[in-house]
Amino acid sequence: MKISVVGLGFVGLSLASVLASKGFNVIGLDVDVIKCKKISNGIVPFYEPDLKQVLKNGLKKNLEINNNFLSIKNSDIIFITVGTPQKSNGAIELTIIKKAIASVGKIISKSKKNPIIFIKSTVIPGTLENTLLPILEKESGKESGKEFGLISNPEFLQESTAIRDTKFPHVIVLGGTEKKYLKKAKIFFNILHPNIPIIITNYQTSEMIKYANNSFLATKISFINQISSICQNIPGANVDDIAKAIGLDSRIGKLFLNAGPGYGGSCLPKDVKAIMNFSLKTGTTPLFLEAVEKINEQQIVNIMKLIKKNCGNLKGKNIAILGLAFKPNTDDIRDSISLKIIKILLKKHVIITVHDPMAIENVKKIFKNKINYASSITNVLKNSHCGIIMTAWPEYSKITNNHIKNMEKRVIIDSRRILKNSKLDCNYQAIGIGS
Ligand code: UGA
């Protein structure tokens, strides 16, 4: 069986590597020639724990990396894992996926196989039926359901645990219309992931499941962030004990109840915006999600208030930012709240020094010499009037009085409460703890 994966980002490269390491014949395709060269040499173009090793295993077995669509001819299965970026109005940009699908269509027109094409990219309901299927039929000259099958197969992996999530997903969702191909797809996934529930539905519902999933995760985060803001005004209240207690109610669940600076990353903010935009088009005002988004934005205002309250006039002050990645164990800074705070502080003429164990190089490309870069916790805090912990990197939970001794003013604002139990000799302020 020949499997192709089109688009080698977090999802595509993890999937191609895991499938190849399990012994499948896999072609990983990406139009970026430089990226393909790196990956062929075992270099992962971004930081993702465990991916390097799984990629190496895959390359030793049957993983071939290619940038030419001809290489995927005669595939039995084609996964589409290209990006669907955000437009300025919140809607998603389909140019990349349309191009990829057109190329796949042209290739399968010459194929002897009747492939299944799985769409893993996140697309709004109606995209498969109204946009992708017509392109495939036109370019291939073949009929869907007879000579190929098109199936929606949303992905739920998280960056930083991409390999674990690819190997052990919590659910497989298959959205389609053609029974023959859905049956084949079910057999394939039953072999790949025995004992994992498979939900079979139609295109639109499957596309909507992905948005419902990410919107609900964003909802949990905004919910706890709302509670956290209330806690901050109750002297002594602690949002983590509240999250722990309510999380033990199985109707609520303990995950995604970590209050913080708001959700960032390449998915939750984009998907919430896209489904809100789509919702309006269908005639439903997304009142609930509007609130989820507003609370997310409010967290930045809350952090700014804490900074001002504890530092006074900000002009010319030195502020240290600890953590730039949108979460630990990644170098991804897309939609990172940390960067939003830096932009606001720069406008207020603050002198900024930043630290991150993984993401510094990506941040340098954006801020260049407008900010200072430190390679250690001690150095980032040196001479600063305030240190702000933005990402819950484990090393930040080990900050001691030694690290903060050269601060100009010992003010620590901890947006993740990872230092709440340390006995630091400083003015400690945290999101979600009443003072
Ligand atoms: C998210 C979803 O969790 C995945 O299931 C989904 O597949 C993925 O988007 C996607 O659509 O591709 P990811 O973007 O990797 O995954 O990041 P998350 O782990 O969800 O974190 C998103 C943001 O929420 C981060 O800024 C994180 O710090 C924040 N967060 C998360 C909190 O503030 N509190 C929490 O309790 C959890």
Coordinates of C-alpha atoms and ligand atoms in Angstrom, one line a residue:
M1 CA 0.0 0.0 0.0
K2 CA 1.4 3.4 -1.0
I3 CA 0.4 6.4 1.2
S4 CA 1.1 10.0 0.3
V5 CA 1.0 13.0 2.7
V6 CA 0.7 16.4 1.0
G7 CA 2.0 19.3 3.1
L8 CA 4.8 18.7 5.7
G9 CA 4.0 21.0 8.6
F10 CA 3.3 19.7 12.2
V11 CA 0.4 17.5 11.1
G12 CA 1.8 16.2 7.8
L13 CA 5.4 15.5 8.9
S14 CA 4.2 13.8 12.1
L15 CA 1.8 11.7 10.2
A16 CA 4.2 10.7 7.4
S17 CA 6.9 9.9 10.0
V18 CA 4.6 7.8 12.2
L19 CA 3.1 5.9 9.2
A20 CA 6.6 5.2 7.8
S21 CA 8.0 4.1 11.1
K22 CA 5.1 1.6 11.4
G23 CA 6.2 0.1 8.1
F24 CA 3.9 1.7 5.5
N25 CA 5.4 2.9 2.2
V26 CA 5.1 6.7 2.5
I27 CA 5.8 9.7 0.2
G28 CA 5.9 13.0 2.1
L29 CA 5.3 15.8 -0.4
D30 CA 5.9 19.5 0.1
V31 CA 6.3 22.2 -2.6
D32 CA 9.1 23.9 -0.5
V33 CA 12.3 22.5 -2.0
I34 CA 14.6 23.6 0.9
K35 CA 12.2 22.2 3.5
C36 CA 12.2 18.9 1.6
K37 CA 16.0 18.8 1.5
K38 CA 16.2 19.4 5.3
I39 CA 13.6 16.7 6.1
S40 CA 15.3 14.2 3.7
N41 CA 18.4 14.7 5.8
G42 CA 16.6 14.0 9.0
I43 CA 16.3 17.7 10.0
V44 CA 12.9 18.8 11.4
P45 CA 12.3 22.4 10.3
F46 CA 10.6 23.3 13.7
Y47 CA 10.9 22.1 17.3
E48 CA 8.6 19.2 18.1
P49 CA 9.7 16.7 20.8
D50 CA 10.2 13.1 19.6
L51 CA 9.6 14.0 15.9
K52 CA 13.3 13.9 15.0
Q53 CA 13.7 10.3 16.2
V54 CA 10.5 9.1 14.5
L55 CA 11.4 10.9 11.3
K56 CA 14.8 9.2 11.4
N57 CA 13.2 5.8 11.9
G58 CA 10.8 6.5 9.0
L59 CA 13.6 7.6 6.7
K60 CA 15.5 4.4 7.5
K61 CA 12.4 2.5 6.5
N62 CA 10.1 3.5 3.6
L63 CA 9.7 7.3 3.9
E64 CA 10.5 9.2 0.7
I65 CA 10.4 13.0 0.7
N66 CA 9.6 14.7 -2.6
N67 CA 8.5 18.1 -4.0
N68 CA 7.1 16.7 -7.2
F69 CA 3.4 15.7 -7.4
L70 CA 4.4 13.0 -9.9
S71 CA 5.8 11.1 -7.0
I72 CA 2.4 10.5 -5.5
K73 CA 0.9 8.9 -8.6
N74 CA -0.5 5.5 -7.9
S75 CA -1.0 6.2 -4.2
D76 CA -3.8 4.1 -2.5
I77 CA -4.3 6.8 0.1
I78 CA -3.5 10.5 -0.1
F79 CA -3.7 12.7 3.0
I80 CA -4.0 16.5 2.5
T81 CA -2.4 18.3 5.4
V82 CA -1.7 21.8 3.9
G83 CA -2.4 25.0 5.9
T84 CA -5.5 27.0 5.7
P85 CA -4.3 30.4 7.0
Q86 CA -6.5 33.2 8.2
K87 CA -7.6 36.2 6.2
S88 CA -7.9 39.7 7.7
N89 CA -11.7 39.2 8.1
G90 CA -11.3 36.0 10.1
A91 CA -12.3 33.7 7.2
I92 CA -9.9 31.0 6.0
E93 CA -7.7 31.3 2.9
L94 CA -8.3 28.4 0.6
T95 CA -5.7 29.2 -2.1
I96 CA -3.1 26.7 -0.9
I97 CA -5.5 23.8 -0.5
K98 CA -7.2 24.5 -3.8
K99 CA -3.8 24.4 -5.5
A100 CA -2.8 21.2 -3.8
I101 CA -6.2 19.6 -4.6
A102 CA -5.9 20.6 -8.3
S103 CA -2.4 19.1 -8.5
V104 CA -3.7 15.9 -6.8
G105 CA -6.6 15.8 -9.4
K106 CA -4.2 16.1 -12.3
I107 CA -2.1 13.3 -10.9
I108 CA -4.9 10.9 -10.2
S109 CA -6.2 11.4 -13.8
K110 CA -3.2 9.3 -14.8
S111 CA -3.4 6.9 -11.9
K112 CA -4.4 3.2 -12.2
K113 CA -5.6 3.2 -8.6
N114 CA -8.9 4.3 -7.1
P115 CA -7.4 6.3 -4.2
I116 CA -9.0 7.6 -1.0
I117 CA -8.2 11.3 -0.5
F118 CA -8.4 12.4 3.2
I119 CA -8.7 16.1 4.0
K120 CA -7.0 16.7 7.3
S121 CA -6.7 20.5 6.8
T122 CA -9.2 22.5 8.8
V123 CA -11.9 23.9 6.5
I124 CA -15.3 25.4 7.1
P125 CA -18.4 23.3 6.6
G126 CA -19.3 23.0 2.9
T127 CA -15.7 23.3 1.6
L128 CA -15.3 19.6 0.6
E129 CA -18.6 19.4 -1.2
N130 CA -18.7 22.8 -2.8
T131 CA -15.0 23.6 -3.4
L132 CA -12.7 20.7 -3.2
L133 CA -14.8 17.9 -4.8
P134 CA -15.6 19.9 -8.0
I135 CA -11.9 20.8 -8.4
L136 CA -10.9 17.1 -8.0
E137 CA -13.5 15.9 -10.5
K138 CA -12.6 18.6 -13.0
E139 CA -8.9 18.1 -12.8
S140 CA -9.0 14.3 -12.7
G141 CA -11.8 13.7 -15.2
K142 CA -12.9 11.0 -12.7
E143 CA -16.1 10.5 -10.8
S144 CA -16.1 10.8 -7.0
G145 CA -17.4 7.6 -5.3
K146 CA -16.4 5.5 -8.3
E147 CA -12.8 6.2 -9.3
F148 CA -11.7 8.0 -6.1
G149 CA -13.1 8.7 -2.7
L150 CA -12.9 12.1 -0.9
I151 CA -13.2 11.9 2.9
S152 CA -13.0 14.6 5.6
N153 CA -10.7 13.4 8.4
P154 CA -10.1 16.3 10.9
E155 CA -6.9 16.2 13.0
F156 CA -6.9 16.8 16.7
L157 CA -3.2 16.7 17.6
Q158 CA -1.6 19.3 19.8
E159 CA 1.8 20.8 19.0
S160 CA 4.4 19.6 21.6
T161 CA 2.7 16.2 21.8
A162 CA 2.2 15.7 18.1
I163 CA 3.8 12.3 17.9
R164 CA 1.9 10.9 20.9
D165 CA -1.3 12.3 19.5
T166 CA -0.7 10.9 16.0
K167 CA 0.1 7.5 17.4
F168 CA -2.8 7.5 19.9
P169 CA -5.7 9.8 18.8
H170 CA -8.8 9.9 21.0
V171 CA -11.1 9.6 18.0
I172 CA -11.1 9.1 14.3
V173 CA -13.7 11.2 12.4
L174 CA -14.6 10.2 8.9
G175 CA -16.9 12.4 6.9
G176 CA -18.1 11.3 3.5
T177 CA -20.9 10.2 1.2
E178 CA -19.6 7.2 -0.6
K179 CA -20.2 4.0 1.5
K180 CA -17.6 2.0 -0.4
Y181 CA -14.8 4.4 0.4
L182 CA -15.9 5.0 4.0
K183 CA -15.8 1.3 4.5
K184 CA -12.3 1.0 3.1
A185 CA -11.3 4.0 5.3
K186 CA -12.7 2.4 8.4
I187 CA -10.7 -0.8 7.7
F188 CA -7.5 1.2 7.3
F189 CA -8.0 3.2 10.5
N190 CA -9.0 0.0 12.4
I191 CA -5.7 -1.5 11.5
L192 CA -3.8 1.7 12.2
H193 CA -5.5 2.5 15.5
P194 CA -7.2 -0.6 16.9
N195 CA -9.8 0.2 19.7
I196 CA -10.0 3.9 18.9
P197 CA -13.6 5.1 18.4
I198 CA -14.5 5.9 14.8
I199 CA -17.3 8.4 14.1
I200 CA -18.7 8.1 10.6
T201 CA -20.7 11.1 9.4
N202 CA -21.2 13.4 6.4
Y203 CA -18.8 16.1 5.1
Q204 CA -20.4 19.1 6.7
T205 CA -20.7 17.5 10.1
S206 CA -17.2 16.3 10.1
E207 CA -15.9 19.7 9.1
M208 CA -18.0 21.3 11.9
I209 CA -16.7 18.7 14.5
K210 CA -13.2 20.2 14.2
Y211 CA -14.5 23.8 14.8
A212 CA -16.7 22.6 17.7
N213 CA -13.8 20.9 19.3
N214 CA -11.4 23.8 19.1
S215 CA -14.1 26.3 20.1
F216 CA -14.9 24.2 23.1
L217 CA -11.3 24.1 24.2
A218 CA -11.1 27.9 23.7
T219 CA -14.3 28.2 25.8
K220 CA -12.8 26.2 28.7
I221 CA -9.8 28.5 28.7
S222 CA -11.8 31.7 28.6
F223 CA -14.2 30.3 31.2
I224 CA -11.3 29.7 33.7
N225 CA -9.7 33.0 32.7
Q226 CA -13.0 34.8 33.6
I227 CA -13.0 33.0 37.0
S228 CA -9.3 33.9 37.4
S229 CA -10.1 37.6 36.9
I230 CA -12.7 37.5 39.5
C231 CA -10.3 35.7 41.9
Q232 CA -7.7 38.4 41.4
N233 CA -10.1 40.8 43.2
I234 CA -10.7 38.5 46.1
P235 CA -7.8 38.7 48.5
G236 CA -6.3 35.2 49.0
A237 CA -8.4 33.5 46.3
N238 CA -6.5 31.0 44.1
V239 CA -7.8 30.0 40.7
D240 CA -5.8 26.7 40.6
D241 CA -7.6 25.2 43.6
I242 CA -10.9 26.1 42.0
A243 CA -9.9 24.5 38.7
K244 CA -8.7 21.4 40.6
A245 CA -12.0 21.0 42.4
I246 CA -14.3 21.6 39.5
G247 CA -12.1 19.5 37.3
L248 CA -12.8 16.5 39.5
D249 CA -16.5 16.7 38.5
S250 CA -16.4 14.3 35.5
R251 CA -19.1 16.4 33.8
I252 CA -16.5 19.3 33.7
G253 CA -13.1 17.5 33.3
K254 CA -9.8 18.7 34.5
L255 CA -8.0 19.5 31.3
F256 CA -7.8 23.0 29.7
L257 CA -8.6 24.8 32.9
N258 CA -5.2 26.4 33.3
A259 CA -5.8 30.2 33.7
G260 CA -3.2 32.2 31.9
P261 CA -2.6 35.1 29.5
G262 CA -5.1 33.8 27.0
Y263 CA -5.0 31.2 24.3
G264 CA -2.6 31.6 21.4
G265 CA -1.0 29.5 18.7
S266 CA -1.9 28.8 15.1
C267 CA -5.2 27.1 15.7
L268 CA -7.5 28.1 18.5
P269 CA -7.5 31.9 17.7
K270 CA -7.8 31.2 14.0
D271 CA -10.5 28.6 14.3
V272 CA -12.7 30.6 16.7
K273 CA -12.5 33.5 14.3
A274 CA -13.3 31.4 11.2
I275 CA -16.3 29.7 12.8
M276 CA -17.6 33.1 14.0
N277 CA -17.3 34.5 10.5
F278 CA -19.0 31.4 9.1
S279 CA -21.7 31.6 11.7
L280 CA -22.6 35.1 10.8
K281 CA -22.9 34.1 7.1
T282 CA -25.3 31.4 8.1
G283 CA -27.5 33.9 9.9
T284 CA -26.5 33.0 13.5
T285 CA -24.8 35.7 15.6
P286 CA -22.1 33.9 17.5
L287 CA -22.8 35.6 20.9
F288 CA -21.1 32.9 23.0
L289 CA -17.9 32.8 20.9
E290 CA -17.8 36.6 20.8
A291 CA -17.6 36.5 24.6
V292 CA -14.9 33.7 24.5
E293 CA -12.8 35.9 22.2
K294 CA -13.4 39.1 24.3
I295 CA -12.3 37.4 27.5
N296 CA -9.2 36.2 25.6
E297 CA -8.3 39.8 24.6
Q298 CA -9.1 41.0 28.1
Q299 CA -6.3 38.8 29.5
I300 CA -3.8 41.1 27.8
V301 CA -5.4 44.1 29.4
N302 CA -5.2 42.4 32.8
I303 CA -1.5 41.7 32.4
M304 CA -0.9 45.4 31.3
K305 CA -2.9 46.6 34.3
L306 CA -0.7 44.5 36.6
I307 CA 2.5 45.8 34.9
K308 CA 1.3 49.5 35.3
K309 CA 0.1 49.0 38.8
N310 CA 3.5 47.6 39.9
C311 CA 5.9 49.6 37.7
G312 CA 4.2 53.0 37.4
N313 CA 5.2 55.1 34.4
L314 CA 6.6 52.7 31.9
K315 CA 8.6 55.0 29.7
G316 CA 12.3 54.0 29.7
K317 CA 11.8 51.1 32.2
N318 CA 13.5 47.8 31.7
I319 CA 11.1 44.9 31.4
A320 CA 12.0 41.2 31.1
I321 CA 9.8 38.8 29.2
L322 CA 10.3 35.2 30.1
G323 CA 8.7 32.9 27.5
L324 CA 7.9 33.7 23.9
A325 CA 6.6 30.5 22.5
F326 CA 2.8 30.2 22.6
K327 CA 3.2 27.2 25.0
P328 CA 6.2 25.2 26.3
N329 CA 8.0 22.5 24.3
T330 CA 7.6 24.3 21.0
D331 CA 9.5 27.1 19.2
D332 CA 6.2 28.2 17.6
I333 CA 5.4 31.9 18.2
R334 CA 2.3 32.2 15.9
D335 CA -0.3 34.2 17.7
S336 CA 1.7 34.1 20.9
I337 CA 0.3 36.4 23.6
S338 CA 3.9 37.2 24.6
L339 CA 4.5 38.9 21.3
K340 CA 1.3 41.0 21.6
I341 CA 2.5 42.2 25.0
I342 CA 5.9 43.1 23.6
K343 CA 4.3 45.2 20.8
I344 CA 2.2 47.1 23.4
L345 CA 5.2 47.7 25.6
L346 CA 7.3 48.9 22.7
K347 CA 4.7 51.5 21.9
K348 CA 5.1 52.7 25.5
H349 CA 8.9 53.1 25.0
V350 CA 9.8 50.2 27.3
I351 CA 13.2 48.7 27.0
I352 CA 12.5 45.0 26.6
T353 CA 14.8 42.0 27.1
V354 CA 13.4 38.5 26.3
H355 CA 14.3 34.9 27.0
D356 CA 13.0 31.6 25.7
P357 CA 14.7 28.2 25.6
M358 CA 13.6 27.5 22.1
A359 CA 11.9 30.4 20.3
I360 CA 14.5 33.2 20.4
E361 CA 15.6 32.8 16.8
N362 CA 12.0 33.0 15.5
V363 CA 11.4 36.2 17.5
K364 CA 14.6 37.8 16.2
K365 CA 13.2 37.6 12.7
I366 CA 10.2 39.8 13.9
F367 CA 11.7 42.3 16.4
K368 CA 15.3 42.4 15.1
N369 CA 17.2 45.0 17.2
K370 CA 14.1 46.6 18.7
I371 CA 14.4 44.4 21.7
N372 CA 17.3 42.7 23.6
Y373 CA 17.8 38.9 23.7
A374 CA 19.2 37.1 26.8
S375 CA 20.5 33.5 26.8
S376 CA 19.9 32.9 30.6
I377 CA 17.3 33.6 33.2
T378 CA 19.7 35.6 35.3
N379 CA 20.7 37.8 32.3
V380 CA 17.1 38.5 31.2
L381 CA 16.2 39.7 34.7
K382 CA 19.4 41.7 35.3
N383 CA 18.6 45.5 35.8
S384 CA 14.9 44.9 35.0
H385 CA 12.1 46.8 36.8
C386 CA 9.8 43.8 36.3
G387 CA 9.9 40.2 35.0
I388 CA 6.9 38.7 33.3
I389 CA 6.5 35.0 33.0
M390 CA 4.5 34.3 29.9
T391 CA 5.2 30.7 29.0
A392 CA 5.2 27.8 31.5
W393 CA 8.6 26.5 30.6
P394 CA 9.7 24.1 33.4
E395 CA 12.9 26.0 34.0
Y396 CA 11.0 29.1 35.0
S397 CA 9.4 27.2 37.9
K398 CA 13.0 26.8 39.3
I399 CA 13.7 30.5 39.5
T400 CA 15.4 31.3 42.9
N401 CA 16.5 34.5 44.7
N402 CA 19.8 34.1 43.0
H403 CA 18.3 34.6 39.6
I404 CA 16.4 37.8 40.7
K405 CA 19.2 39.4 42.9
N406 CA 20.4 41.8 40.2
M407 CA 16.9 43.1 39.2
E408 CA 16.5 46.9 39.5
K409 CA 13.1 46.3 41.3
R410 CA 12.1 42.8 42.3
V411 CA 8.7 42.6 40.7
I412 CA 7.6 39.3 39.1
I413 CA 4.3 39.0 37.2
D414 CA 3.5 35.3 36.7
S415 CA 0.8 34.8 34.1
R416 CA 1.0 31.0 34.6
R417 CA 1.4 30.8 38.4
I418 CA 4.4 28.5 38.1
L419 CA 6.2 30.3 41.0
K420 CA 3.3 30.5 43.3
N421 CA 4.8 28.1 45.9
S422 CA 8.3 29.5 45.7
K423 CA 9.5 31.7 48.5
L424 CA 11.0 34.4 46.4
D425 CA 12.1 37.6 48.0
C426 CA 10.1 39.8 45.6
N427 CA 6.8 41.6 44.9
Y428 CA 5.0 38.5 43.4
Q429 CA 1.9 39.2 41.3
A430 CA 0.0 36.4 39.5
I431 CA -2.9 36.1 37.1
G432 CA -5.7 34.3 39.1
I433 CA -4.4 34.9 42.6
G434 CA -6.1 37.6 44.7
S435 CA -3.8 40.1 46.3
Ligands
UGA1 C1 -5.0 23.1 19.5 C2 -5.9 21.9 20.0 O1 -5.6 21.7 21.4 C3 -5.7 20.6 19.2 O2 -6.6 19.6 19.6 C4 -5.9 20.9 17.7 O3 -5.7 19.8 16.9 C5 -5.0 22.0 17.3 O4 -5.2 23.2 18.1 C6 -5.2 22.3 15.8 O5 -6.4 22.7 15.5 O6 -4.4 22.1 15.0 P1 -2.4 23.7 19.8 O7 -2.6 24.8 18.9 O8 -1.2 22.8 19.7 O9 -3.7 22.6 19.7 O10 -2.4 24.3 21.3 P2 -3.1 24.0 22.7 O11 -2.4 23.0 23.5 O12 -4.5 23.8 22.5 O13 -2.9 25.4 23.4 C7 -3.5 26.6 22.8 C8 -3.3 27.8 23.7 O14 -4.1 27.7 24.8 C9 -1.9 28.0 24.2 O15 -1.6 29.4 24.2 C10 -2.0 27.5 25.7 O16 -1.1 28.2 26.5 C11 -3.4 27.9 26.0 N1 -4.0 27.1 27.1 C12 -4.2 25.8 26.9 C13 -4.3 27.8 28.3 O17 -4.1 29.0 28.5 N2 -4.8 27.0 29.3 C14 -5.1 25.7 29.2 O18 -5.6 25.1 30.1 C15 -4.8 25.1 27.9

